XYZ file of N, CA and C in Angstrom:
744
model
N 10.747 239.245 69.802
C 9.464 239.483 69.122
C 8.850 238.168 68.666
N 7.543 237.988 68.961
C 6.867 236.764 68.563
C 6.678 236.721 67.046
N 6.951 235.575 66.435
C 6.828 235.436 64.993
C 5.442 234.941 64.612
N 4.965 235.396 63.442
C 3.649 234.990 62.950
C 3.817 233.904 61.892
N 3.185 232.764 62.149
C 3.203 231.637 61.221
C 1.790 231.418 60.698
N 1.673 230.529 59.719
C 0.350 230.099 59.272
C 0.380 228.615 58.958
N -0.789 227.996 59.023
C -0.898 226.561 58.775
C -0.698 226.286 57.290
N 0.189 225.320 56.974
C 0.500 225.029 55.577
C -0.150 223.741 55.076
N -0.852 223.026 55.958
C -1.582 221.820 55.563
C -3.078 222.072 55.770
N -3.919 221.143 55.339
C -5.366 221.428 55.361
C -5.921 221.630 56.766
N -5.319 220.989 57.761
C -5.672 221.258 59.157
C -4.569 220.742 60.054
N -4.422 221.378 61.211
C -3.415 220.968 62.182
C -3.998 221.080 63.583
N -3.718 220.091 64.405
C -4.264 220.050 65.764
C -3.506 221.004 66.683
N -4.256 221.704 67.523
C -3.675 222.471 68.620
C -3.788 221.598 69.869
N -2.648 221.251 70.455
C -2.599 220.335 71.593
C -2.512 221.091 72.919
N -3.000 220.443 73.981
C -2.917 221.027 75.316
C -1.494 220.971 75.847
N -0.783 219.894 75.510
C 0.601 219.701 75.939
C 1.458 219.361 74.720
N 2.785 219.493 74.824
C 3.646 219.255 73.664
C 3.916 217.778 73.383
N 2.847 217.014 73.174
C 3.002 215.639 72.700
C 1.740 215.229 71.959
N 1.888 214.289 71.038
C 0.810 213.929 70.123
C -0.336 213.178 70.798
N -0.123 212.699 72.017
C -1.175 211.992 72.744
C -1.958 212.921 73.670
N -1.576 214.177 73.689
C -2.242 215.160 74.536
C -3.642 215.475 74.004
N -4.444 216.108 74.847
C -5.803 216.493 74.468
C -5.801 217.436 73.262
N -6.729 217.181 72.328
C -6.910 218.062 71.178
C -7.794 219.238 71.602
N -7.261 220.448 71.539
C -8.020 221.628 71.945
C -8.898 222.153 70.806
N -8.329 222.184 69.609
C -9.045 222.661 68.425
C -8.208 222.323 67.201
N -8.713 222.646 66.033
C -7.960 222.477 64.802
C -7.769 223.836 64.127
N -6.580 224.041 63.593
C -6.263 225.247 62.839
C -6.281 224.876 61.361
N -6.913 225.694 60.548
C -7.089 225.396 59.138
C -6.010 226.049 58.278
N -5.899 225.569 57.059
C -4.919 226.088 56.108
C -5.020 227.614 56.039
N -3.876 228.270 56.177
C -3.813 229.717 56.046
C -4.114 230.491 57.314
N -4.650 229.832 58.338
C -4.935 230.541 59.583
C -3.632 230.832 60.323
N -3.583 231.987 60.950
C -2.328 232.441 61.551
C -2.167 231.987 62.996
N -0.909 231.705 63.335
C -0.536 231.255 64.676
C 0.669 232.066 65.131
N 0.554 232.681 66.287
C 1.643 233.504 66.811
C 2.463 232.678 67.792
N 3.730 232.485 67.456
C 4.630 231.673 68.285
C 5.146 232.489 69.457
N 5.050 231.898 70.662
C 5.599 232.527 71.870
C 6.918 231.875 72.258
N 6.937 230.536 72.198
C 8.170 229.818 72.532
C 8.224 228.500 71.779
N 9.352 227.843 71.866
C 9.598 226.603 71.138
C 9.883 225.485 72.136
N 9.342 224.287 71.859
C 9.616 223.133 72.715
C 9.760 221.907 71.839
N 11.012 221.483 71.617
C 11.311 220.327 70.766
C 10.648 220.487 69.399
N 9.695 219.581 69.053
C 9.059 219.627 67.740
C 7.796 220.477 67.711
N 7.579 221.266 68.762
C 6.355 222.052 68.884
C 6.650 223.535 69.070
N 5.697 224.353 68.632
C 5.645 225.757 69.015
C 4.514 225.928 70.012
N 4.745 226.764 71.018
C 3.658 227.178 71.905
C 3.283 228.604 71.550
N 1.996 228.851 71.451
C 1.545 230.189 71.106
C 0.038 230.249 71.062
N -0.487 231.134 70.214
C -1.938 231.291 70.169
C -2.407 231.570 68.741
N -3.664 231.237 68.486
C -4.283 231.458 67.183
C -4.711 232.924 67.075
N -4.429 233.521 65.955
C -4.742 234.940 65.780
C -6.252 235.189 65.871
N -7.055 234.300 65.312
C -8.498 234.534 65.227
C -9.170 234.600 66.594
N -8.835 233.678 67.496
C -9.560 233.590 68.776
C -8.652 233.644 70.010
N -7.342 233.864 69.797
C -6.372 233.944 70.910
C -6.264 232.655 71.723
N -6.675 231.542 71.141
C -6.628 230.263 71.850
C -5.188 229.769 71.909
N -4.733 229.433 73.091
C -3.340 229.039 73.288
C -3.175 227.519 73.314
N -2.031 227.067 72.840
C -1.721 225.642 72.880
C -0.448 225.345 72.102
N -0.193 224.063 71.925
C 1.001 223.594 71.221
C 0.625 223.059 69.841
N 1.466 223.353 68.863
C 1.232 222.892 67.496
C 2.544 222.389 66.905
N 2.471 221.376 66.056
C 3.684 220.836 65.442
C 4.340 221.875 64.543
N 5.641 222.062 64.736
C 6.380 223.073 63.988
C 6.317 222.849 62.481
N 6.422 221.566 62.070
C 6.501 221.310 60.636
C 5.162 221.435 59.910
N 4.100 221.806 60.646
C 2.807 222.070 60.007
C 2.609 223.556 59.706
N 3.626 224.354 60.040
C 3.530 225.805 59.892
C 4.614 226.342 58.968
N 4.324 227.500 58.368
C 5.339 228.265 57.641
C 5.204 229.720 58.080
N 6.274 230.479 57.906
C 6.201 231.912 58.208
C 5.144 232.574 57.338
N 4.338 233.410 57.944
C 3.254 234.079 57.221
C 3.796 235.286 56.468
N 3.705 235.246 55.141
C 4.254 236.321 54.315
C 3.213 236.947 53.382
N 2.446 236.111 52.695
C 1.444 236.628 51.761
C 0.171 237.042 52.498
N -0.471 238.074 51.995
C -1.737 238.514 52.559
C -2.873 237.752 51.884
N -3.664 237.046 52.677
C -4.765 236.267 52.119
C -5.843 237.193 51.577
N -6.431 236.793 50.456
C -7.488 237.619 49.856
C -8.803 236.873 49.629
N -8.790 235.555 49.898
C -10.021 234.774 49.728
C -10.189 233.759 50.859
N -11.442 233.378 51.059
C -11.829 232.372 52.045
C -12.441 231.201 51.291
N -12.128 229.979 51.712
C -12.803 228.821 51.126
C -14.255 228.831 51.598
N -15.183 228.705 50.643
C -16.600 228.895 50.949
C -17.446 227.652 50.672
N -16.790 226.496 50.579
C -17.494 225.230 50.419
C -16.942 224.257 51.452
N -17.631 223.142 51.660
C -17.190 222.205 52.700
C -15.784 221.678 52.426
N -15.518 221.351 51.153
C -14.190 220.918 50.723
C -13.956 221.455 49.315
N -12.925 222.253 49.173
C -12.584 222.820 47.866
C -11.394 222.045 47.304
N -11.628 221.281 46.247
C -10.562 220.474 45.669
C -9.668 221.313 44.762
N -8.406 220.908 44.705
C -7.421 221.587 43.869
C -7.283 220.851 42.540
N -6.959 221.603 41.489
C -6.847 221.064 40.133
C -5.461 221.349 39.574
N -4.971 220.445 38.735
C -3.656 220.603 38.127
C -3.645 221.733 37.102
N -4.771 221.903 36.437
C -4.904 222.987 35.460
C -6.363 223.450 35.441
N -6.730 224.226 34.441
C -8.069 224.812 34.407
C -9.118 223.888 33.769
N -8.805 222.608 33.698
C -9.763 221.654 33.136
C -10.386 220.819 34.264
N -11.678 220.560 34.131
C -12.419 219.864 35.179
C -11.909 218.442 35.421
N -11.287 217.837 34.402
C -10.791 216.457 34.555
C -9.395 216.394 35.176
N -8.879 217.553 35.630
C -7.539 217.570 36.244
C -7.608 217.617 37.774
N -8.756 217.275 38.315
C -8.974 217.313 39.756
C -8.003 216.395 40.500
N -7.418 216.906 41.591
C -6.518 216.105 42.423
C -7.268 215.608 43.656
N -6.589 214.846 44.485
C -7.176 214.366 45.739
C -7.029 215.397 46.857
N -6.285 216.450 46.597
C -6.024 217.462 47.622
C -7.158 218.482 47.696
N -7.495 218.876 48.910
C -8.573 219.842 49.100
C -8.305 220.704 50.324
N -9.057 221.785 50.435
C -9.011 222.667 51.594
C -10.408 222.761 52.191
N -10.458 222.881 53.524
C -11.736 222.922 54.226
C -12.361 224.314 54.215
N -13.662 224.341 54.458
C -14.401 225.580 54.658
C -13.648 226.500 55.622
N -13.554 227.770 55.262
C -12.938 228.840 56.056
C -11.417 228.864 56.028
N -10.804 227.980 55.244
C -9.365 228.111 55.030
C -9.110 229.446 54.335
N -7.963 230.027 54.628
C -7.629 231.354 54.079
C -6.535 231.183 53.027
N -6.763 231.776 51.848
C -5.843 231.544 50.734
C -5.479 232.848 50.030
N -4.354 232.791 49.311
C -3.960 233.899 48.450
C -4.171 233.459 47.004
N -5.035 234.161 46.309
C -5.303 233.876 44.901
C -4.537 234.893 44.052
N -3.643 234.385 43.206
C -2.771 235.274 42.428
C -3.351 235.632 41.062
N -4.284 234.829 40.571
C -4.854 235.087 39.254
C -6.299 234.610 39.229
N -7.207 235.502 38.824
C -8.624 235.173 38.750
C -8.990 234.852 37.303
N -9.596 233.679 37.096
C -10.063 233.317 35.763
C -11.578 233.293 35.706
N -12.144 232.851 34.575
C -13.601 232.810 34.427
C -14.224 231.744 35.321
N -13.606 230.576 35.364
C -14.152 229.457 36.146
C -13.194 229.006 37.232
N -11.879 229.070 36.952
C -10.844 228.649 37.883
C -9.917 229.823 38.211
N -9.322 229.754 39.392
C -8.344 230.759 39.795
C -7.075 230.086 40.305
N -5.981 230.835 40.254
C -4.654 230.294 40.576
C -4.393 230.355 42.079
N -3.973 229.218 42.653
C -3.548 229.152 44.055
C -2.228 228.386 44.100
N -1.141 229.116 44.361
C 0.213 228.535 44.298
C 0.425 227.900 42.932
N 0.733 226.596 42.861
C 0.962 225.954 41.569
C -0.249 225.149 41.106
N -1.396 225.363 41.733
C -2.625 224.639 41.382
C -3.729 225.629 41.008
N -4.907 225.060 40.732
C -6.081 225.867 40.394
C -7.242 225.447 41.280
N -8.181 226.361 41.469
C -9.321 226.102 42.332
C -10.563 226.733 41.694
N -11.718 226.109 41.882
C -12.949 226.643 41.300
C -13.334 227.974 41.958
N -13.753 228.921 41.132
C -14.214 230.202 41.669
C -15.419 230.035 42.581
N -16.240 229.025 42.306
C -17.440 228.788 43.110
C -17.114 228.340 44.528
N -15.855 227.955 44.761
C -15.412 227.531 46.102
C -14.788 228.679 46.890
N -14.782 229.871 46.306
C -14.078 231.002 46.918
C -15.034 232.125 47.326
N -14.587 232.879 48.317
C -15.334 234.043 48.792
C -14.322 235.135 49.116
N -14.440 236.334 48.524
C -13.478 237.419 48.809
C -13.477 237.781 50.294
N -12.304 237.920 50.860
C -12.199 238.248 52.283
C -12.602 239.682 52.580
N -12.369 240.577 51.637
C -12.624 241.996 51.904
C -14.012 242.450 51.473
N -14.828 241.510 50.992
C -16.178 241.853 50.546
C -17.171 241.586 51.661
N -17.710 242.644 52.232
C -18.629 242.513 53.356
C -20.046 242.221 52.868
N -20.652 241.192 53.453
C -22.045 240.864 53.164
C -22.778 240.709 54.484
N -24.073 240.940 54.424
C -24.876 240.768 55.632
C -25.489 239.375 55.704
N -24.692 238.358 55.347
C -25.172 236.981 55.409
C -25.379 236.557 56.855
N -26.435 235.793 57.091
C -26.654 235.229 58.426
C -25.623 234.136 58.667
N -25.144 234.019 59.892
C -24.073 233.047 60.152
C -24.533 231.595 60.002
N -25.838 231.365 59.916
C -26.333 229.996 59.709
C -26.419 229.622 58.228
N -25.972 230.495 57.353
C -26.090 230.251 55.908
C -25.441 228.920 55.493
N -24.332 228.566 56.108
C -23.594 227.359 55.720
C -23.854 226.157 56.638
N -24.861 226.245 57.496
C -25.070 225.182 58.486
C -25.358 223.830 57.835
N -26.010 223.823 56.677
C -26.348 222.550 56.022
C -25.104 221.762 55.613
N -23.965 222.450 55.433
C -22.724 221.750 55.081
C -22.294 220.773 56.176
N -22.750 221.021 57.406
C -22.338 220.189 58.539
C -23.379 219.121 58.904
N -24.442 219.007 58.107
C -25.454 217.990 58.399
C -24.820 216.607 58.542
N -25.034 215.981 59.680
C -24.545 214.623 59.980
C -23.026 214.502 60.071
N -22.310 215.635 60.115
C -20.861 215.547 60.382
C -20.658 214.854 61.722
N -19.639 214.012 61.806
C -19.450 213.265 63.049
C -18.954 214.174 64.170
N -19.331 213.811 65.377
C -18.888 214.565 66.548
C -17.456 214.179 66.883
N -16.581 215.179 66.915
C -15.176 214.960 67.286
C -14.761 216.073 68.239
N -14.332 215.691 69.421
C -13.869 216.673 70.408
C -12.684 217.451 69.836
N -12.788 218.776 69.846
C -11.708 219.613 69.329
C -11.694 219.746 67.828
N -12.753 219.260 67.152
C -12.804 219.323 65.699
C -13.325 220.656 65.187
N -12.870 221.039 63.980
C -13.294 222.306 63.366
C -13.651 222.161 61.889
N -13.937 220.928 61.435
C -14.222 220.735 60.013
C -15.439 219.833 59.818
N -15.876 219.739 58.564
C -17.009 218.874 58.232
C -16.688 217.397 58.453
N -15.415 217.063 58.559
C -15.026 215.671 58.826
C -15.038 215.343 60.312
N -15.331 216.309 61.149
C -15.399 216.094 62.591
C -15.403 217.410 63.327
N -16.407 217.609 64.178
C -16.562 218.908 64.833
C -17.263 218.716 66.166
N -17.033 219.640 67.106
C -17.765 219.592 68.377
C -18.719 220.787 68.438
N -19.447 220.898 69.543
C -20.542 221.874 69.615
C -20.060 223.314 69.451
N -19.023 223.685 70.178
C -18.542 225.068 70.106
C -17.753 225.315 68.826
N -17.130 224.279 68.301
C -16.434 224.398 67.022
C -17.410 224.697 65.893
N -18.592 224.085 65.946
C -19.623 224.337 64.937
C -20.038 225.810 64.956
N -20.307 226.332 66.142
C -20.685 227.743 66.272
C -19.572 228.637 65.742
N -18.334 228.316 66.104
C -17.212 229.151 65.684
C -17.034 229.147 64.170
N -17.087 227.985 63.545
C -16.880 227.924 62.096
C -17.995 228.633 61.338
N -19.228 228.526 61.811
C -20.336 229.214 61.159
C -20.152 230.730 61.224
N -19.699 231.220 62.363
C -19.488 232.664 62.515
C -18.234 233.125 61.778
N -17.237 232.290 61.759
C -16.000 232.628 61.046
C -16.277 232.878 59.568
N -17.219 232.125 59.002
C -17.523 232.234 57.580
C -18.135 233.576 57.208
N -18.741 234.271 58.160
C -19.308 235.602 57.887
C -18.514 236.699 58.610
N -17.248 236.368 58.913
C -16.301 237.342 59.495
C -16.734 237.874 60.854
N -17.380 237.021 61.644
C -17.733 237.396 63.011
C -16.738 236.756 63.975
N -16.320 237.493 64.979
C -15.439 236.952 66.001
C -16.236 236.028 66.926
N -15.592 234.946 67.341
C -16.262 233.989 68.225
C -15.207 233.182 68.971
N -15.276 233.112 70.297
C -14.341 232.268 71.052
C -14.510 230.792 70.685
N -13.573 229.965 71.110
C -13.609 228.549 70.733
C -14.454 227.698 71.674
N -14.420 227.932 72.974
C -15.115 227.075 73.935
C -16.489 227.622 74.284
N -17.421 226.723 74.586
C -18.789 227.153 74.899
C -18.838 228.033 76.148
N -17.991 227.761 77.127
C -17.962 228.595 78.342
C -17.605 230.032 77.991
N -16.600 230.192 77.120
C -16.178 231.529 76.700
C -17.233 232.183 75.796
N -17.889 231.380 74.967
C -18.925 231.915 74.086
C -20.087 232.487 74.897
N -20.451 231.796 75.964
C -21.570 232.255 76.792
C -21.246 233.597 77.457
N -19.990 233.829 77.766
C -19.568 235.096 78.354
C -19.444 236.179 77.285
N -18.920 235.803 76.121
C -18.642 236.764 75.046
C -19.919 237.372 74.470
N -20.923 236.532 74.234
C -22.185 237.021 73.691
C -23.100 237.399 74.852
N -23.271 238.682 75.057
C -23.822 239.181 76.320
C -25.349 239.351 76.335
N -25.972 239.455 75.163
C -27.403 239.744 75.139
C -28.215 238.507 75.515
N -28.880 238.550 76.666
C -29.672 237.423 77.142
C -31.088 237.473 76.563
N -31.603 236.290 76.235
C -32.919 236.169 75.621
C -33.770 235.177 76.418
N -35.051 235.480 76.532
C -35.979 234.536 77.172
C -36.373 233.455 76.173
N -36.681 232.276 76.685
C -37.051 231.148 75.831
C -38.256 231.492 74.948
N -39.162 232.281 75.466
C -40.366 232.660 74.703
C -40.052 233.598 73.540
N -38.885 234.208 73.562
C -38.498 235.160 72.511
C -37.428 234.611 71.569
N -37.162 233.336 71.654
C -36.058 232.752 70.887
C -36.324 232.820 69.388
N -35.238 233.066 68.616
C -35.376 233.102 67.158
C -34.099 232.554 66.515
N -34.122 232.470 65.199
C -33.002 231.945 64.423
C -31.686 232.614 64.812
N -30.684 231.787 65.126
C -29.354 232.296 65.443
C -29.062 232.435 66.920
N -30.075 232.322 67.778
C -29.835 232.404 69.222
C -29.083 231.165 69.699
N -28.217 231.355 70.681
C -27.378 230.280 71.208
C -27.948 229.778 72.527
N -28.145 228.460 72.616
C -28.671 227.840 73.837
C -27.523 227.155 74.565
N -27.278 227.583 75.793
C -26.159 227.047 76.569
C -26.659 226.206 77.746
N -25.956 225.127 78.005
C -26.081 224.406 79.263
C -24.715 223.846 79.602
N -24.602 223.158 80.676
C -23.297 222.752 81.196
C -22.434 222.084 80.116
N -21.345 222.782 79.741
C -20.370 222.233 78.794
C -20.864 222.101 77.372
N -21.929 222.825 77.001
C -22.488 222.599 75.669
C -23.172 223.851 75.133
N -23.317 223.876 73.800
C -24.036 224.956 73.130
C -24.741 224.398 71.889
N -25.947 224.908 71.638
C -26.705 224.592 70.426
C -27.151 225.912 69.810
N -27.557 225.864 68.541
C -27.992 227.071 67.835
C -29.435 226.896 67.372
N -30.271 227.875 67.665
C -31.646 227.847 67.186
C -31.680 228.112 65.684
N -32.376 227.251 64.937
C -32.533 227.497 63.498
C -33.888 228.158 63.214
N -34.764 228.125 64.198
C -36.001 228.910 64.220
C -36.482 228.890 65.674
N -37.720 229.278 65.923
C -38.167 229.324 67.325
C -38.626 227.976 67.858
N -38.502 226.927 67.028
C -38.936 225.587 67.441
C -37.812 224.554 67.457
N -36.800 224.756 66.600
C -35.765 223.727 66.427
C -34.363 224.309 66.613
N -33.438 223.423 66.953
C -32.028 223.823 67.096
C -31.135 222.791 66.434
N -29.876 223.172 66.232
C -28.879 222.279 65.656
C -27.641 222.333 66.531
N -26.984 221.178 66.702
C -25.743 221.142 67.474
C -24.963 219.874 67.180
N -23.675 219.932 67.438
C -22.827 218.735 67.390
C -22.973 218.077 68.747
N -23.657 216.931 68.758
C -24.128 216.347 70.017
C -23.431 215.017 70.292
N -22.638 214.988 71.351
C -21.863 213.806 71.697
C -22.668 212.520 71.805
N -23.825 212.515 72.520
C -24.593 211.272 72.682
C -25.039 210.610 71.378
N -25.243 211.401 70.310
C -25.627 210.785 69.028
C -24.449 210.770 68.044
N -23.312 211.306 68.507
C -22.049 211.227 67.753
C -22.086 211.933 66.391
N -22.904 212.998 66.273
C -22.960 213.724 65.007
C -23.652 215.072 65.202
N -23.603 215.882 64.135
C -24.371 217.124 64.102
C -25.823 216.764 63.801
N -26.721 217.240 64.634
C -28.119 216.843 64.512
C -29.055 218.007 64.806
N -30.271 217.906 64.290
C -31.316 218.878 64.599
C -32.323 218.233 65.538
N -32.893 219.031 66.425
C -33.948 218.527 67.294
C -34.856 219.667 67.736
N -36.052 219.300 68.137
C -36.974 220.302 68.651
C -36.457 220.826 69.986
N -36.590 222.124 70.183
C -36.101 222.737 71.421
C -36.839 222.173 72.635
N -38.141 221.938 72.500
C -38.919 221.348 73.601
C -38.375 219.975 73.980
N -38.025 219.174 72.968
C -37.461 217.837 73.226
C -36.105 217.942 73.908
N -35.309 218.918 73.481
C -34.004 219.134 74.097
C -34.151 219.451 75.582
N -35.067 220.334 75.910
C -35.280 220.713 77.312
C -35.731 219.509 78.132
N -36.573 218.661 77.539
C -37.028 217.442 78.227
C -35.862 216.493 78.489
N -34.971 216.364 77.505
C -33.782 215.508 77.671
C -32.906 216.031 78.801
N -32.722 217.339 78.843
C -31.901 217.941 79.895
C -32.521 217.717 81.271
N -33.826 217.860 81.370
C -34.511 217.672 82.652
C -34.338 216.248 83.176
N -34.359 215.280 82.262
C -34.172 213.882 82.657
C -32.763 213.635 83.192
N -31.829 214.491 82.790
C -30.436 214.378 83.259
C -30.144 215.365 84.388
N -31.213 215.936 84.941
C -31.100 216.948 86.014
C -30.281 218.151 85.573
N -30.468 218.520 84.301
C -29.789 219.682 83.743
C -30.826 220.693 83.259
N -30.374 221.912 83.016
C -31.253 222.934 82.445
C -30.419 223.943 81.679
N -31.087 224.714 80.822
C -30.389 225.767 80.096
C -29.829 226.794 81.069
N -28.555 227.135 80.918
C -27.958 228.159 81.779
C -28.259 229.559 81.246
N -28.386 229.675 79.907
C -28.787 230.948 79.323
C -29.035 230.760 77.835
N -29.724 231.747 77.259
C -29.885 231.859 75.802
C -29.317 233.216 75.429
N -28.396 233.223 74.469
C -27.710 234.454 74.094
C -27.914 234.757 72.619
N -27.990 236.049 72.300
C -28.155 236.485 70.914
C -26.867 237.150 70.433
N -26.175 236.533 69.459
C -24.920 237.113 68.945
C -25.145 238.476 68.294
């Protein structure tokens, strides 16, 4: 029987092969679950529960999953505190969408293991809201482009889409190729609106309205906004074009 683990550090790389120099496929965040299929030296091979993405992860970055998470980190970086006083802030933090178990809720701070965390950094996992998945997009403004990244400290185009959707409890594959297949509703350019996904070869951007889009863009090495018309012109100069526009 495959065992269920979870990430015990703020983030851990999922590798293509069982060595640290291998390609980074994605990052798994604190509390996210990983199902082990087999073991290879210092690595487990398996898949992430959220998106079924397979790869290798360092064994010592995981612990057996026992507690049921009840909150999601809802800020770009949620710092941990030694006690319930604001001046007890530590250097340790958790990234947006990390999954945590809160054992005690206070007025301003809540208990997480042997530390405390601000209530304003938390979001109940079981509380359904009809928030748009772009609600947290501003947290990624100017985040650097990092292949296989899933955090505000470094993210790629499909990772940005995935993290935004993860925050509102929507399922989303990790790679842009899979995202284009998963989201089936096709949209014409003339009908584009906020939240539509623009795909082209090896890439995805998100419309923030019918004129502009946002994406983690390799050529400028960061998350950036641009006019959709300008984007299409850039693609044409590279002999590229949009392969489709999809509505999640």
